């Protein structure tokens, strides 16, 4: 059985904390699409949380650079850090574009896309939590990663259908098409990064369990 020392446990704790920051960003995004009010307040909360997320990422990078032996491949670890950071950036970008473009209240298509993203973020957090006992939790970890992959395919379909809806129902309002299409793209890009994290975790699980 693979055993992890105190420094490994501290590293896993930082990964868990970073994943939790990302899901908190998802919670704020959900709150925005279901309650399209006090946007400046919500954006300020997300920005403050993003700064805290950056602090955690910086500490993770420092640990990775100064720890001689890691619980798994250094390159995999750095990719996980980068993907977590970028996912939170995209979540911030979704809300930022709604505000900047004055896009208006999100419709049911946006809400459904955000729900799919949030579900994937929950699975991502669960996978990180399980990773500390990689051999014992291998089956559960791989199940989380498989479900994340399924959600990414669902999101692709929602994105295509959403863009088709924009062109069908807003053909006389090209600015609305441009605004909402970019919001859709940012949701899908966030989903793609969660999928990338799922694949990395799955590969780590297979290699080290």
PDB file of N, CA and C in Angstrom, residues 4-49:
ATOM      1  N   UNK A   4       1.637   7.997   2.457  1.00  0.00           N
ATOM      2  CA  UNK A   4       2.020   9.382   2.272  1.00  0.00           C
ATOM      3  C   UNK A   4       2.461   9.975   3.602  1.00  0.00           C
ATOM      4  N   UNK A   5       3.553  10.748   3.556  1.00  0.00           N
ATOM      5  CA  UNK A   5       4.070  11.379   4.756  1.00  0.00           C
ATOM      6  C   UNK A   5       3.382  12.695   5.056  1.00  0.00           C
ATOM      7  N   UNK A   6       3.890  13.382   6.093  1.00  0.00           N
ATOM      8  CA  UNK A   6       3.268  14.629   6.535  1.00  0.00           C
ATOM      9  C   UNK A   6       3.299  15.689   5.432  1.00  0.00           C
ATOM     10  N   UNK A   7       4.439  15.818   4.731  1.00  0.00           N
ATOM     11  CA  UNK A   7       4.535  16.823   3.676  1.00  0.00           C
ATOM     12  C   UNK A   7       3.579  16.517   2.527  1.00  0.00           C
ATOM     13  N   UNK A   8       3.408  15.227   2.234  1.00  0.00           N
ATOM     14  CA  UNK A   8       2.437  14.833   1.207  1.00  0.00           C
ATOM     15  C   UNK A   8       1.031  15.244   1.627  1.00  0.00           C
ATOM     16  N   UNK A   9       0.704  14.996   2.893  1.00  0.00           N
ATOM     17  CA  UNK A   9      -0.619  15.343   3.407  1.00  0.00           C
ATOM     18  C   UNK A   9      -0.860  16.845   3.289  1.00  0.00           C
ATOM     19  N   UNK A  10       0.170  17.633   3.576  1.00  0.00           N
ATOM     20  CA  UNK A  10       0.044  19.088   3.473  1.00  0.00           C
ATOM     21  C   UNK A  10      -0.194  19.510   2.023  1.00  0.00           C
ATOM     22  N   UNK A  11       0.471  18.835   1.097  1.00  0.00           N
ATOM     23  CA  UNK A  11       0.291  19.137  -0.321  1.00  0.00           C
ATOM     24  C   UNK A  11      -1.129  18.801  -0.765  1.00  0.00           C
ATOM     25  N   UNK A  12      -1.626  17.638  -0.353  1.00  0.00           N
ATOM     26  CA  UNK A  12      -3.001  17.266  -0.678  1.00  0.00           C
ATOM     27  C   UNK A  12      -3.992  18.262  -0.084  1.00  0.00           C
ATOM     28  N   UNK A  13      -3.709  18.738   1.121  1.00  0.00           N
ATOM     29  CA  UNK A  13      -4.593  19.717   1.763  1.00  0.00           C
ATOM     30  C   UNK A  13      -4.671  20.997   0.937  1.00  0.00           C
ATOM     31  N   UNK A  14      -3.545  21.418   0.368  1.00  0.00           N
ATOM     32  CA  UNK A  14      -3.539  22.610  -0.479  1.00  0.00           C
ATOM     33  C   UNK A  14      -4.316  22.382  -1.772  1.00  0.00           C
ATOM     34  N   UNK A  15      -4.171  21.199  -2.366  1.00  0.00           N
ATOM     35  CA  UNK A  15      -4.963  20.880  -3.559  1.00  0.00           C
ATOM     36  C   UNK A  15      -6.457  20.898  -3.227  1.00  0.00           C
ATOM     37  N   UNK A  16      -6.815  20.323  -2.088  1.00  0.00           N
ATOM     38  CA  UNK A  16      -8.219  20.321  -1.673  1.00  0.00           C
ATOM     39  C   UNK A  16      -8.736  21.737  -1.467  1.00  0.00           C
ATOM     40  N   UNK A  17      -7.902  22.577  -0.857  1.00  0.00           N
ATOM     41  CA  UNK A  17      -8.291  23.963  -0.607  1.00  0.00           C
ATOM     42  C   UNK A  17      -8.480  24.714  -1.921  1.00  0.00           C
ATOM     43  N   UNK A  18      -7.600  24.454  -2.877  1.00  0.00           N
ATOM     44  CA  UNK A  18      -7.705  25.101  -4.180  1.00  0.00           C
ATOM     45  C   UNK A  18      -8.965  24.652  -4.913  1.00  0.00           C
ATOM     46  N   UNK A  19      -9.257  23.346  -4.868  1.00  0.00           N
ATOM     47  CA  UNK A  19     -10.476  22.830  -5.501  1.00  0.00           C
ATOM     48  C   UNK A  19     -11.712  23.423  -4.840  1.00  0.00           C
ATOM     49  N   UNK A  20     -11.637  23.630  -3.520  1.00  0.00           N
ATOM     50  CA  UNK A  20     -12.760  24.231  -2.803  1.00  0.00           C
ATOM     51  C   UNK A  20     -12.968  25.680  -3.233  1.00  0.00           C
ATOM     52  N   UNK A  21     -11.894  26.404  -3.488  1.00  0.00           N
ATOM     53  CA  UNK A  21     -12.017  27.770  -3.974  1.00  0.00           C
ATOM     54  C   UNK A  21     -12.727  27.810  -5.328  1.00  0.00           C
ATOM     55  N   UNK A  22     -12.397  26.858  -6.183  1.00  0.00           N
ATOM     56  CA  UNK A  22     -13.030  26.804  -7.503  1.00  0.00           C
ATOM     57  C   UNK A  22     -14.525  26.539  -7.364  1.00  0.00           C
ATOM     58  N   UNK A  23     -14.897  25.624  -6.478  1.00  0.00           N
ATOM     59  CA  UNK A  23     -16.320  25.323  -6.327  1.00  0.00           C
ATOM     60  C   UNK A  23     -17.055  26.492  -5.679  1.00  0.00           C
ATOM     61  N   UNK A  24     -16.386  27.244  -4.821  1.00  0.00           N
ATOM     62  CA  UNK A  24     -17.006  28.449  -4.266  1.00  0.00           C
ATOM     63  C   UNK A  24     -17.260  29.474  -5.369  1.00  0.00           C
ATOM     64  N   UNK A  25     -16.350  29.544  -6.332  1.00  0.00           N
ATOM     65  CA  UNK A  25     -16.584  30.387  -7.493  1.00  0.00           C
ATOM     66  C   UNK A  25     -17.806  29.931  -8.263  1.00  0.00           C
ATOM     67  N   UNK A  26     -17.959  28.609  -8.391  1.00  0.00           N
ATOM     68  CA  UNK A  26     -19.141  28.056  -9.048  1.00  0.00           C
ATOM     69  C   UNK A  26     -20.418  28.384  -8.303  1.00  0.00           C
ATOM     70  N   UNK A  27     -20.349  28.419  -6.982  1.00  0.00           N
ATOM     71  CA  UNK A  27     -21.521  28.766  -6.169  1.00  0.00           C
ATOM     72  C   UNK A  27     -21.940  30.216  -6.408  1.00  0.00           C
ATOM     73  N   UNK A  28     -20.958  31.107  -6.503  1.00  0.00           N
ATOM     74  CA  UNK A  28     -21.274  32.511  -6.787  1.00  0.00           C
ATOM     75  C   UNK A  28     -21.872  32.642  -8.181  1.00  0.00           C
ATOM     76  N   UNK A  29     -21.326  31.908  -9.150  1.00  0.00           N
ATOM     77  CA  UNK A  29     -21.868  31.931 -10.514  1.00  0.00           C
ATOM     78  C   UNK A  29     -23.316  31.459 -10.530  1.00  0.00           C
ATOM     79  N   UNK A  30     -23.609  30.379  -9.825  1.00  0.00           N
ATOM     80  CA  UNK A  30     -24.998  29.895  -9.747  1.00  0.00           C
ATOM     81  C   UNK A  30     -25.903  30.958  -9.142  1.00  0.00           C
ATOM     82  N   UNK A  31     -25.414  31.607  -8.108  1.00  0.00           N
ATOM     83  CA  UNK A  31     -26.196  32.651  -7.457  1.00  0.00           C
ATOM     84  C   UNK A  31     -26.493  33.801  -8.412  1.00  0.00           C
ATOM     85  N   UNK A  32     -25.533  34.126  -9.262  1.00  0.00           N
ATOM     86  CA  UNK A  32     -25.726  35.203 -10.233  1.00  0.00           C
ATOM     87  C   UNK A  32     -26.800  34.845 -11.250  1.00  0.00           C
ATOM     88  N   UNK A  33     -26.736  33.640 -11.810  1.00  0.00           N
ATOM     89  CA  UNK A  33     -27.676  33.299 -12.883  1.00  0.00           C
ATOM     90  C   UNK A  33     -29.100  33.097 -12.369  1.00  0.00           C
ATOM     91  N   UNK A  34     -29.255  32.774 -11.084  1.00  0.00           N
ATOM     92  CA  UNK A  34     -30.594  32.603 -10.531  1.00  0.00           C
ATOM     93  C   UNK A  34     -31.110  33.854  -9.827  1.00  0.00           C
ATOM     94  N   UNK A  35     -30.220  34.759  -9.478  1.00  0.00           N
ATOM     95  CA  UNK A  35     -30.614  36.008  -8.817  1.00  0.00           C
ATOM     96  C   UNK A  35     -29.764  37.123  -9.399  1.00  0.00           C
ATOM     97  N   UNK A  36     -30.244  37.681 -10.499  1.00  0.00           N
ATOM     98  CA  UNK A  36     -29.454  38.645 -11.268  1.00  0.00           C
ATOM     99  C   UNK A  36     -29.583  40.044 -10.664  1.00  0.00           C
ATOM    100  N   UNK A  37     -29.104  40.165  -9.433  1.00  0.00           N
ATOM    101  CA  UNK A  37     -29.133  41.449  -8.728  1.00  0.00           C
ATOM    102  C   UNK A  37     -27.846  41.592  -7.920  1.00  0.00           C
ATOM    103  N   UNK A  38     -27.559  42.815  -7.491  1.00  0.00           N
ATOM    104  CA  UNK A  38     -26.353  43.092  -6.693  1.00  0.00           C
ATOM    105  C   UNK A  38     -25.102  42.499  -7.343  1.00  0.00           C
ATOM    106  N   UNK A  39     -24.990  42.681  -8.647  1.00  0.00           N
ATOM    107  CA  UNK A  39     -23.891  42.054  -9.386  1.00  0.00           C
ATOM    108  C   UNK A  39     -22.525  42.558  -8.943  1.00  0.00           C
ATOM    109  N   UNK A  40     -22.439  43.841  -8.640  1.00  0.00           N
ATOM    110  CA  UNK A  40     -21.149  44.389  -8.210  1.00  0.00           C
ATOM    111  C   UNK A  40     -20.687  43.754  -6.901  1.00  0.00           C
ATOM    112  N   UNK A  41     -21.638  43.531  -5.992  1.00  0.00           N
ATOM    113  CA  UNK A  41     -21.315  42.902  -4.709  1.00  0.00           C
ATOM    114  C   UNK A  41     -20.829  41.475  -4.934  1.00  0.00           C
ATOM    115  N   UNK A  42     -21.542  40.733  -5.781  1.00  0.00           N
ATOM    116  CA  UNK A  42     -21.172  39.346  -6.051  1.00  0.00           C
ATOM    117  C   UNK A  42     -19.827  39.261  -6.763  1.00  0.00           C
ATOM    118  N   UNK A  43     -19.598  40.192  -7.694  1.00  0.00           N
ATOM    119  CA  UNK A  43     -18.325  40.192  -8.408  1.00  0.00           C
ATOM    120  C   UNK A  43     -17.182  40.532  -7.460  1.00  0.00           C
ATOM    121  N   UNK A  44     -17.433  41.429  -6.518  1.00  0.00           N
ATOM    122  CA  UNK A  44     -16.401  41.783  -5.538  1.00  0.00           C
ATOM    123  C   UNK A  44     -16.042  40.579  -4.675  1.00  0.00           C
ATOM    124  N   UNK A  45     -17.055  39.796  -4.288  1.00  0.00           N
ATOM    125  CA  UNK A  45     -16.805  38.582  -3.502  1.00  0.00           C
ATOM    126  C   UNK A  45     -15.968  37.588  -4.298  1.00  0.00           C
ATOM    127  N   UNK A  46     -16.322  37.441  -5.577  1.00  0.00           N
ATOM    128  CA  UNK A  46     -15.599  36.496  -6.423  1.00  0.00           C
ATOM    129  C   UNK A  46     -14.157  36.949  -6.647  1.00  0.00           C
ATOM    130  N   UNK A  47     -13.968  38.251  -6.827  1.00  0.00           N
ATOM    131  CA  UNK A  47     -12.618  38.777  -7.031  1.00  0.00           C
ATOM    132  C   UNK A  47     -11.754  38.559  -5.791  1.00  0.00           C
ATOM    133  N   UNK A  48     -12.334  38.813  -4.607  1.00  0.00           N
ATOM    134  CA  UNK A  48     -11.601  38.584  -3.356  1.00  0.00           C
ATOM    135  C   UNK A  48     -11.245  37.114  -3.201  1.00  0.00           C
ATOM    136  N   UNK A  49     -12.188  36.255  -3.566  1.00  0.00           N
ATOM    137  CA  UNK A  49     -11.951  34.822  -3.474  1.00  0.00           C
ATOM    138  C   UNK A  49     -10.901  34.371  -4.491  1.00  0.00           C
TER     139      UNK A  49
END
